[in-house]
Every structure is written in C-alpha cells, then in structure tokens.
mmCIF file of N, CA and C in Angstrom:
data_model
loop_
_atom_site.group_PDB
_atom_site.id
_atom_site.type_symbol
_atom_site.label_atom_id
_atom_site.label_comp_id
_atom_site.label_asym_id
_atom_site.label_seq_id
_atom_site.Cartn_x
_atom_site.Cartn_y
_atom_site.Cartn_z
ATOM 1 N N MET A 579 3.532 -3.448 -24.383
ATOM 2 C CA MET A 579 2.499 -4.129 -23.613
ATOM 3 C C MET A 579 2.846 -4.052 -22.126
ATOM 4 N N HIS A 580 1.864 -3.793 -21.314
ATOM 5 C CA HIS A 580 2.063 -3.682 -19.873
ATOM 6 C C HIS A 580 1.961 -5.047 -19.211
ATOM 7 N N PRO A 581 2.743 -5.258 -18.152
ATOM 8 C CA PRO A 581 2.586 -6.504 -17.402
ATOM 9 C C PRO A 581 1.181 -6.549 -16.785
ATOM 10 N N GLN A 582 0.663 -7.731 -16.588
ATOM 11 C CA GLN A 582 -0.676 -7.909 -16.031
ATOM 12 C C GLN A 582 -0.813 -7.286 -14.659
ATOM 13 N N SER A 583 0.149 -7.518 -13.811
ATOM 14 C CA SER A 583 0.046 -7.067 -12.436
ATOM 15 C C SER A 583 1.443 -6.982 -11.842
ATOM 16 N N ILE A 584 1.522 -6.317 -10.720
ATOM 17 C CA ILE A 584 2.813 -6.202 -10.046
ATOM 18 C C ILE A 584 3.309 -7.584 -9.608
ATOM 19 N N SER A 585 4.593 -7.769 -9.650
ATOM 20 C CA SER A 585 5.186 -9.038 -9.231
ATOM 21 C C SER A 585 5.315 -9.090 -7.707
ATOM 22 N N LYS A 586 5.564 -10.283 -7.190
ATOM 23 C CA LYS A 586 5.810 -10.440 -5.753
ATOM 24 C C LYS A 586 7.016 -9.596 -5.345
ATOM 25 N N ASN A 587 8.043 -9.571 -6.191
ATOM 26 C CA ASN A 587 9.222 -8.749 -5.896
ATOM 27 C C ASN A 587 8.854 -7.270 -5.797
ATOM 28 N N GLY A 588 7.932 -6.822 -6.647
ATOM 29 C CA GLY A 588 7.498 -5.434 -6.592
ATOM 30 C C GLY A 588 6.764 -5.122 -5.291
ATOM 31 N N VAL A 589 5.877 -6.023 -4.880
ATOM 32 C CA VAL A 589 5.157 -5.848 -3.618
ATOM 33 C C VAL A 589 6.145 -5.844 -2.455
ATOM 34 N N ASP A 590 7.091 -6.779 -2.481
ATOM 35 C CA ASP A 590 8.091 -6.846 -1.407
ATOM 36 C C ASP A 590 8.931 -5.570 -1.341
ATOM 37 N N LEU A 591 9.234 -4.975 -2.498
ATOM 38 C CA LEU A 591 10.009 -3.738 -2.528
ATOM 39 C C LEU A 591 9.219 -2.587 -1.899
ATOM 40 N N ILE A 592 7.933 -2.505 -2.230
ATOM 41 C CA ILE A 592 7.082 -1.479 -1.613
ATOM 42 C C ILE A 592 7.064 -1.665 -0.101
ATOM 43 N N LYS A 593 6.864 -2.906 0.339
ATOM 44 C CA LYS A 593 6.822 -3.186 1.776
ATOM 45 C C LYS A 593 8.139 -2.798 2.453
ATOM 46 N N LYS A 594 9.254 -3.064 1.784
ATOM 47 C CA LYS A 594 10.561 -2.745 2.354
ATOM 48 C C LYS A 594 10.720 -1.235 2.559
ATOM 49 N N PHE A 595 10.344 -0.459 1.545
ATOM 50 C CA PHE A 595 10.528 0.984 1.636
ATOM 51 C C PHE A 595 9.491 1.655 2.528
ATOM 52 N N GLU A 596 8.258 1.168 2.518
ATOM 53 C CA GLU A 596 7.199 1.778 3.333
ATOM 54 C C GLU A 596 7.294 1.363 4.795
ATOM 55 N N GLY A 597 7.607 0.101 5.046
ATOM 56 C CA GLY A 597 7.639 -0.404 6.416
ATOM 57 C C GLY A 597 6.236 -0.580 6.976
ATOM 58 N N LEU A 598 6.098 -1.486 7.901
ATOM 59 C CA LEU A 598 4.819 -1.730 8.575
ATOM 60 C C LEU A 598 4.931 -1.111 9.952
ATOM 61 N N HIS A 599 4.222 -0.013 10.170
ATOM 62 C CA HIS A 599 4.382 0.791 11.380
ATOM 63 C C HIS A 599 3.318 0.514 12.428
ATOM 64 N N LYS A 600 3.644 0.815 13.660
ATOM 65 C CA LYS A 600 2.725 0.816 14.801
ATOM 66 C C LYS A 600 1.988 -0.509 14.996
ATOM 67 N N VAL A 601 2.747 -1.607 15.033
ATOM 68 C CA VAL A 601 2.156 -2.909 15.310
ATOM 69 C C VAL A 601 2.222 -3.141 16.815
ATOM 70 N N LYS A 602 1.037 -3.276 17.437
ATOM 71 C CA LYS A 602 0.956 -3.525 18.875
ATOM 72 C C LYS A 602 -0.075 -4.623 19.095
ATOM 73 N N ASP A 603 0.274 -5.603 19.904
ATOM 74 C CA ASP A 603 -0.652 -6.691 20.224
ATOM 75 C C ASP A 603 -1.208 -7.366 18.974
ATOM 76 N N GLY A 604 -0.391 -7.460 17.931
ATOM 77 C CA GLY A 604 -0.820 -8.118 16.699
ATOM 78 C C GLY A 604 -1.729 -7.272 15.820
ATOM 79 N N LYS A 605 -2.005 -6.042 16.211
ATOM 80 C CA LYS A 605 -2.851 -5.142 15.424
ATOM 81 C C LYS A 605 -2.009 -3.991 14.883
ATOM 82 N N ILE A 606 -2.468 -3.418 13.770
ATOM 83 C CA ILE A 606 -1.758 -2.326 13.130
ATOM 84 C C ILE A 606 -2.559 -1.052 13.371
ATOM 85 N N HIS A 607 -1.925 -0.085 13.998
ATOM 86 C CA HIS A 607 -2.589 1.154 14.396
ATOM 87 C C HIS A 607 -2.172 2.306 13.488
ATOM 88 N N SER A 608 -3.093 3.235 13.276
ATOM 89 C CA SER A 608 -2.790 4.400 12.438
ATOM 90 C C SER A 608 -1.744 5.282 13.119
ATOM 91 N N TYR A 609 -1.082 6.066 12.301
ATOM 92 C CA TYR A 609 -0.037 6.976 12.774
ATOM 93 C C TYR A 609 0.025 8.156 11.819
ATOM 94 N N ARG A 610 0.604 9.228 12.255
ATOM 95 C CA ARG A 610 0.830 10.369 11.360
ATOM 96 C C ARG A 610 2.203 10.202 10.714
ATOM 97 N N CYS A 611 2.213 10.223 9.382
ATOM 98 C CA CYS A 611 3.478 10.121 8.658
ATOM 99 C C CYS A 611 4.232 11.449 8.781
ATOM 100 N N PRO A 612 5.484 11.512 8.316
ATOM 101 C CA PRO A 612 6.250 12.756 8.419
ATOM 102 C C PRO A 612 5.572 13.965 7.769
ATOM 103 N N ALA A 613 4.683 13.713 6.792
ATOM 104 C CA ALA A 613 3.962 14.818 6.141
ATOM 105 C C ALA A 613 2.712 15.220 6.922
ATOM 106 N N GLY A 614 2.456 14.540 8.053
ATOM 107 C CA GLY A 614 1.319 14.875 8.892
ATOM 108 C C GLY A 614 0.010 14.217 8.478
ATOM 109 N N VAL A 615 0.066 13.250 7.560
ATOM 110 C CA VAL A 615 -1.123 12.569 7.055
ATOM 111 C C VAL A 615 -1.335 11.276 7.841
ATOM 112 N N TRP A 616 -2.590 10.988 8.221
ATOM 113 C CA TRP A 616 -2.869 9.726 8.905
ATOM 114 C C TRP A 616 -2.649 8.577 7.937
ATOM 115 N N SER A 617 -1.893 7.586 8.384
ATOM 116 C CA SER A 617 -1.516 6.441 7.561
ATOM 117 C C SER A 617 -1.649 5.170 8.385
ATOM 118 N N ALA A 618 -1.722 4.040 7.690
ATOM 119 C CA ALA A 618 -1.749 2.742 8.373
ATOM 120 C C ALA A 618 -1.170 1.700 7.433
ATOM 121 N N GLY A 619 -0.744 0.596 8.009
ATOM 122 C CA GLY A 619 -0.186 -0.486 7.199
ATOM 123 C C GLY A 619 1.100 -0.064 6.536
ATOM 124 N N TRP A 620 1.174 -0.309 5.233
ATOM 125 C CA TRP A 620 2.357 0.040 4.447
ATOM 126 C C TRP A 620 2.109 1.351 3.715
ATOM 127 N N GLY A 621 1.811 2.407 4.473
ATOM 128 C CA GLY A 621 1.674 3.731 3.890
ATOM 129 C C GLY A 621 0.313 4.050 3.303
ATOM 130 N N SER A 622 -0.712 3.277 3.604
ATOM 131 C CA SER A 622 -2.049 3.573 3.087
ATOM 132 C C SER A 622 -2.630 4.782 3.802
ATOM 133 N N THR A 623 -3.313 5.644 3.059
ATOM 134 C CA THR A 623 -3.884 6.854 3.643
ATOM 135 C C THR A 623 -5.392 6.981 3.408
ATOM 136 N N LYS A 624 -5.914 6.376 2.385
ATOM 137 C CA LYS A 624 -7.321 6.524 2.005
ATOM 138 C C LYS A 624 -8.251 6.036 3.122
ATOM 139 N N GLY A 625 -9.028 6.958 3.688
ATOM 140 C CA GLY A 625 -9.976 6.601 4.731
ATOM 141 C C GLY A 625 -9.365 6.356 6.101
ATOM 142 N N VAL A 626 -8.064 6.550 6.239
ATOM 143 C CA VAL A 626 -7.384 6.311 7.521
ATOM 144 C C VAL A 626 -7.495 7.573 8.370
ATOM 145 N N ARG A 627 -7.807 7.385 9.638
ATOM 146 C CA ARG A 627 -7.882 8.515 10.574
ATOM 147 C C ARG A 627 -7.319 8.077 11.915
ATOM 148 N N SER A 628 -7.281 8.965 12.829
ATOM 149 C CA SER A 628 -6.818 8.658 14.177
ATOM 150 C C SER A 628 -7.669 7.526 14.746
ATOM 151 N N GLY A 629 -7.023 6.519 15.301
ATOM 152 C CA GLY A 629 -7.739 5.409 15.910
ATOM 153 C C GLY A 629 -8.033 4.248 14.983
ATOM 154 N N THR A 630 -7.658 4.359 13.701
ATOM 155 C CA THR A 630 -7.842 3.232 12.782
ATOM 156 C C THR A 630 -6.994 2.065 13.252
ATOM 157 N N VAL A 631 -7.592 0.871 13.300
ATOM 158 C CA VAL A 631 -6.878 -0.348 13.704
ATOM 159 C C VAL A 631 -7.207 -1.433 12.694
ATOM 160 N N TRP A 632 -6.189 -2.085 12.169
ATOM 161 C CA TRP A 632 -6.351 -3.164 11.195
ATOM 162 C C TRP A 632 -5.656 -4.426 11.679
ATOM 163 N N THR A 633 -6.092 -5.548 11.152
ATOM 164 C CA THR A 633 -5.337 -6.794 11.283
ATOM 165 C C THR A 633 -4.282 -6.784 10.181
ATOM 166 N N ARG A 634 -3.343 -7.684 10.264
ATOM 167 C CA ARG A 634 -2.333 -7.783 9.194
ATOM 168 C C ARG A 634 -3.004 -8.112 7.860
ATOM 169 N N GLN A 635 -4.027 -8.967 7.899
ATOM 170 C CA GLN A 635 -4.736 -9.338 6.668
ATOM 171 C C GLN A 635 -5.424 -8.120 6.048
ATOM 172 N N GLU A 636 -5.988 -7.248 6.885
ATOM 173 C CA GLU A 636 -6.617 -6.024 6.373
ATOM 174 C C GLU A 636 -5.567 -5.095 5.770
ATOM 175 N N ALA A 637 -4.411 -5.011 6.394
ATOM 176 C CA ALA A 637 -3.330 -4.173 5.860
ATOM 177 C C ALA A 637 -2.848 -4.714 4.515
ATOM 178 N N GLU A 638 -2.720 -6.034 4.417
ATOM 179 C CA GLU A 638 -2.318 -6.664 3.141
ATOM 180 C C GLU A 638 -3.344 -6.363 2.057
ATOM 181 N N ALA A 639 -4.637 -6.508 2.394
ATOM 182 C CA ALA A 639 -5.698 -6.257 1.419
ATOM 183 C C ALA A 639 -5.684 -4.799 0.968
ATOM 184 N N ARG A 640 -5.477 -3.872 1.900
ATOM 185 C CA ARG A 640 -5.439 -2.452 1.549
ATOM 186 C C ARG A 640 -4.252 -2.154 0.654
ATOM 187 N N LEU A 641 -3.088 -2.735 0.968
ATOM 188 C CA LEU A 641 -1.911 -2.526 0.129
ATOM 189 C C LEU A 641 -2.197 -2.979 -1.305
ATOM 190 N N MET A 642 -2.784 -4.156 -1.455
ATOM 191 C CA MET A 642 -3.061 -4.667 -2.800
ATOM 192 C C MET A 642 -4.096 -3.792 -3.511
ATOM 193 N N ALA A 643 -5.100 -3.303 -2.785
ATOM 194 C CA ALA A 643 -6.095 -2.411 -3.391
ATOM 195 C C ALA A 643 -5.435 -1.110 -3.850
ATOM 196 N N ASP A 644 -4.543 -0.569 -3.025
ATOM 197 C CA ASP A 644 -3.816 0.655 -3.393
ATOM 198 C C ASP A 644 -2.967 0.413 -4.641
ATOM 199 N N ILE A 645 -2.281 -0.715 -4.672
ATOM 200 C CA ILE A 645 -1.434 -1.040 -5.827
ATOM 201 C C ILE A 645 -2.280 -1.161 -7.089
ATOM 202 N N LEU A 646 -3.399 -1.872 -7.014
ATOM 203 C CA LEU A 646 -4.256 -2.044 -8.190
ATOM 204 C C LEU A 646 -4.801 -0.708 -8.691
ATOM 205 N N GLU A 647 -5.150 0.169 -7.772
ATOM 206 C CA GLU A 647 -5.641 1.490 -8.152
ATOM 207 C C GLU A 647 -4.573 2.263 -8.925
ATOM 208 N N HIS A 648 -3.343 2.212 -8.424
ATOM 209 C CA HIS A 648 -2.253 2.935 -9.088
ATOM 210 C C HIS A 648 -1.832 2.252 -10.391
ATOM 211 N N GLU A 649 -1.898 0.921 -10.440
ATOM 212 C CA GLU A 649 -1.608 0.211 -11.697
ATOM 213 C C GLU A 649 -2.562 0.667 -12.793
ATOM 214 N N HIS A 650 -3.825 0.793 -12.446
ATOM 215 C CA HIS A 650 -4.836 1.206 -13.407
ATOM 216 C C HIS A 650 -4.494 2.579 -13.986
ATOM 217 N N ILE A 651 -4.105 3.497 -13.136
ATOM 218 C CA ILE A 651 -3.743 4.845 -13.582
ATOM 219 C C ILE A 651 -2.529 4.805 -14.496
ATOM 220 N N VAL A 652 -1.508 4.045 -14.108
ATOM 221 C CA VAL A 652 -0.297 3.942 -14.929
ATOM 222 C C VAL A 652 -0.640 3.364 -16.302
ATOM 223 N N LYS A 653 -1.464 2.313 -16.328
ATOM 224 C CA LYS A 653 -1.817 1.686 -17.606
ATOM 225 C C LYS A 653 -2.610 2.631 -18.501
ATOM 226 N N GLN A 654 -3.401 3.530 -17.906
ATOM 227 C CA GLN A 654 -4.153 4.521 -18.688
ATOM 228 C C GLN A 654 -3.239 5.595 -19.273
ATOM 229 N N LYS A 655 -2.247 5.996 -18.518
ATOM 230 C CA LYS A 655 -1.437 7.166 -18.882
ATOM 231 C C LYS A 655 -0.159 6.842 -19.640
ATOM 232 N N VAL A 656 0.362 5.629 -19.482
ATOM 233 C CA VAL A 656 1.649 5.282 -20.097
ATOM 234 C C VAL A 656 1.393 4.467 -21.360
ATOM 235 N N SER A 657 1.988 4.922 -22.462
ATOM 236 C CA SER A 657 1.745 4.247 -23.738
ATOM 237 C C SER A 657 2.973 3.507 -24.268
ATOM 238 N N VAL A 658 4.045 3.486 -23.524
ATOM 239 C CA VAL A 658 5.232 2.735 -23.943
ATOM 240 C C VAL A 658 5.245 1.395 -23.219
ATOM 241 N N PRO A 659 5.921 0.406 -23.774
ATOM 242 C CA PRO A 659 5.977 -0.890 -23.096
ATOM 243 C C PRO A 659 6.649 -0.796 -21.724
ATOM 244 N N LEU A 660 6.090 -1.492 -20.771
ATOM 245 C CA LEU A 660 6.653 -1.562 -19.423
ATOM 246 C C LEU A 660 6.892 -3.019 -19.059
ATOM 247 N N THR A 661 7.907 -3.238 -18.241
ATOM 248 C CA THR A 661 8.175 -4.578 -17.729
ATOM 249 C C THR A 661 8.273 -4.484 -16.225
ATOM 250 N N GLN A 662 8.361 -5.632 -15.584
ATOM 251 C CA GLN A 662 8.525 -5.647 -14.142
ATOM 252 C C GLN A 662 9.846 -5.013 -13.784
#
C-alpha cells in the first residue's frame, strides 16, 4: 500500500536539495539551471520562462503541485508497497 501523500520531512528534503534560488526583494525570480532550463522556486520548470516572478506562497504552491503530479505517476507505475 502506498502512503497517502509525501510527509513534511519529504518536502523538507526536496527543499534542501533543490534550494530556493534568486530571491530578491521578497520575490522569487526565474533562472537557468545548470542544464540550461528555465526554473523557479525549488526547481520547478513547467511554464517557467525568462522573467517569471513568484511570491514565496506561489513557489510553495507550485512545489506541492509538482510533488502531487509525480506522486500520481509513482502510484500508477509502482506495484510494491512503499513507505515514507
């Protein structure tokens, strides 16, 4: 059986490894990651382009949306029990 959702520790681990980049004047600005892809917040890329600016709350919401999208894929493809 799969866990319902990622734990707070899991979210914190993602945040630790991804880092919150390009914070200026309380806003989060897009940047090109080492692979040359436009990113913002904690490594989000979907719909991000040059000049994208988010609040911290928008970055948090995007991170959670990205996590939920990937959780859905994992739950579809993995048939063995998973834990946090």
